[in-house]
């Protein structure tokens, strides 16, 4: 079980970030509250401004307010700049969307990209770091999604004196760029619970989340947020109606297998609300629910090509309710803006988080028009 999910508070109720006071008599009410203090998921008031010191080869805290949302302003980099891009995994749509936009910006703004695919492997991430240093990168966008390799990867860049932005997984001495993990999970959980509530099924909800500790504590806050989001709508759930399963391969097929086995082992689970760290795994969970003939829905997190396509299908057909948009195609705009700030000697927040919205079959074309 997730440790955060057992925390029940009785005084407030949270809907999409807005806290509304309610009477204490409603004992089932639940207050969602992010932990704070988690690198990669720091609350706005916990963040500092950082400046890169070429002498110490470190980002150093500096005075200023880092709590405001960062405004991306991609622009030309100094002449001859090489941007290192260690891609997370070229085989998945979320990563490809980042890749495509980065190369578009390179063509528009005139910088060079030096490239290596981490392929979602720890040892490959280390190899890629060494390659980007050899290729003369001046600043690096690091999409190593195996947290266990973060220190080794950064040792290489720190030794070379190259400033780094890490995408969605915290790396020491790197600017974090990525999701507001807890908030995105909260949004997804609330959407799933509102669906259950509209069907009169809140009293019969069971929550299942697909965890992967290897992607780091911050990324797993998506799942804590989802569990909390469900409870802000349906009320606090007993511990035996909140479960998790390891889904660590990052694929739809593994999620389908794991959740099919879970459903078989839990015939009494009622209306299942499920999610995992990304869309492919969320889609595998929805497939499992549909193929087993069970009641419930899964939510995707990310809105990559898999999530967008699944969201366009009526939920009654595939049990995929929708996806929380991360807009991966916007990551490079932020990354290039941060790179420009760093190379110009400007301070940047130690963490830069994107905003999120929940997209359904009715709203998906507003964000991603069908071709």
Coordinates of C-alpha atoms in Angstrom, one line a residue, residues 157-283:
X157 CA 28.6 16.0 -16.5
X158 CA 29.9 17.6 -13.3
X159 CA 33.4 16.5 -14.1
X160 CA 33.1 18.1 -17.5
X161 CA 31.5 21.3 -16.1
X162 CA 28.3 21.0 -18.2
X163 CA 25.1 22.4 -16.8
X164 CA 22.1 20.0 -16.9
X165 CA 18.3 20.0 -17.0
X166 CA 16.8 16.6 -15.9
X167 CA 13.4 15.7 -17.4
X168 CA 10.8 14.3 -15.0
X169 CA 13.3 12.5 -12.7
X170 CA 15.5 14.3 -10.2
X171 CA 19.2 14.4 -10.7
X172 CA 21.7 16.0 -8.3
X173 CA 23.0 19.4 -9.4
X174 CA 20.5 19.6 -12.2
X175 CA 17.5 21.9 -12.9
X176 CA 14.4 19.7 -12.7
X177 CA 12.1 20.2 -15.6
X178 CA 8.8 18.3 -15.7
X179 CA 5.4 17.5 -14.4
X180 CA 3.8 18.8 -11.3
X181 CA 3.5 15.2 -10.3
X182 CA 1.1 15.3 -7.3
X183 CA -1.2 17.9 -8.9
X184 CA -1.5 15.8 -12.1
X185 CA -2.3 12.7 -10.2
X186 CA -4.9 14.6 -8.1
X187 CA -6.6 15.9 -11.3
X188 CA -6.8 12.4 -12.7
X189 CA -8.1 10.9 -9.5
X190 CA -10.8 13.5 -9.2
X191 CA -11.9 13.0 -12.8
X192 CA -12.1 9.2 -12.2
X193 CA -14.0 9.6 -9.0
X194 CA -16.4 12.1 -10.5
X195 CA -17.2 9.5 -13.2
X196 CA -17.8 6.9 -10.5
X197 CA -20.0 9.4 -8.5
X198 CA -22.1 10.2 -11.6
X199 CA -22.8 6.5 -11.9
X200 CA -23.7 6.2 -8.2
X201 CA -20.6 4.0 -7.6
X202 CA -18.5 5.9 -5.0
X203 CA -19.5 3.5 -2.3
X204 CA -18.1 0.6 -4.4
X205 CA -14.8 2.1 -5.6
X206 CA -11.5 0.2 -5.4
X207 CA -8.4 2.1 -6.4
X208 CA -5.5 0.3 -8.2
X209 CA -2.2 2.1 -9.0
X210 CA 0.7 0.7 -11.0
X211 CA 3.9 1.7 -9.2
X212 CA 7.5 1.8 -10.3
X213 CA 9.9 3.0 -7.5
X214 CA 12.8 3.0 -10.0
X215 CA 11.4 6.1 -11.6
X216 CA 11.9 8.0 -8.4
X217 CA 9.8 9.3 -5.5
X218 CA 8.7 12.4 -7.3
X219 CA 7.3 10.5 -10.2
X220 CA 5.4 8.2 -7.9
X221 CA 3.7 11.2 -6.3
X222 CA 1.4 11.0 -9.4
X223 CA 0.0 7.9 -7.9
X224 CA -0.3 9.4 -4.4
X225 CA -2.1 12.3 -5.9
X226 CA -4.5 10.0 -7.8
X227 CA -5.4 8.1 -4.7
X228 CA -6.0 11.4 -2.8
X229 CA -8.0 12.8 -5.7
X230 CA -10.4 9.9 -5.7
X231 CA -10.9 10.3 -2.0
X232 CA -11.6 14.1 -2.2
X233 CA -14.6 13.2 -4.3
X234 CA -15.8 9.8 -3.0
X235 CA -14.6 10.2 0.6
X236 CA -11.9 8.4 2.5
X237 CA -11.5 4.8 1.5
X238 CA -10.6 1.9 3.8
X239 CA -7.1 0.5 3.3
X240 CA -8.3 -2.7 1.7
X241 CA -9.9 -0.8 -1.2
X242 CA -6.5 0.9 -2.2
X243 CA -3.9 -1.4 -3.8
X244 CA -0.8 -1.2 -5.9
X245 CA 1.0 -3.4 -8.3
X246 CA 4.5 -3.2 -9.7
X247 CA 4.4 -2.2 -13.4
X248 CA 8.0 -1.4 -14.2
X249 CA 8.6 -2.2 -17.9
X250 CA 6.9 0.9 -19.1
X251 CA 4.7 -1.0 -21.6
X252 CA 1.1 -1.6 -22.3
X253 CA 1.6 -5.3 -22.5
X254 CA 3.0 -5.7 -19.0
X255 CA 0.3 -3.5 -17.6
X256 CA -2.3 -5.6 -19.3
X257 CA -0.8 -8.8 -17.9
X258 CA -0.3 -7.5 -14.3
X259 CA -3.8 -6.0 -14.0
X260 CA -5.5 -9.1 -15.6
X261 CA -3.8 -11.2 -12.9
X262 CA -4.8 -8.7 -10.2
X263 CA -8.5 -8.7 -11.4
X264 CA -8.5 -12.5 -11.3
X265 CA -7.1 -12.4 -7.7
X266 CA -9.7 -9.8 -6.6
X267 CA -13.1 -10.9 -7.9
X268 CA -14.8 -8.8 -5.2
X269 CA -13.2 -5.5 -6.2
X270 CA -16.1 -3.3 -7.3
X271 CA -15.9 -0.3 -9.5
X272 CA -12.1 -0.2 -10.2
X273 CA -10.4 3.2 -10.7
X274 CA -6.9 2.7 -12.0
X275 CA -3.8 4.5 -13.2
X276 CA -0.1 4.2 -13.6
X277 CA 2.8 6.6 -14.3
X278 CA 2.1 7.1 -18.0
X279 CA -0.4 6.5 -20.8
X280 CA 0.9 3.2 -22.2
X281 CA 0.6 1.6 -18.8
X282 CA -2.7 3.3 -18.1
X283 CA -4.0 2.0 -21.4

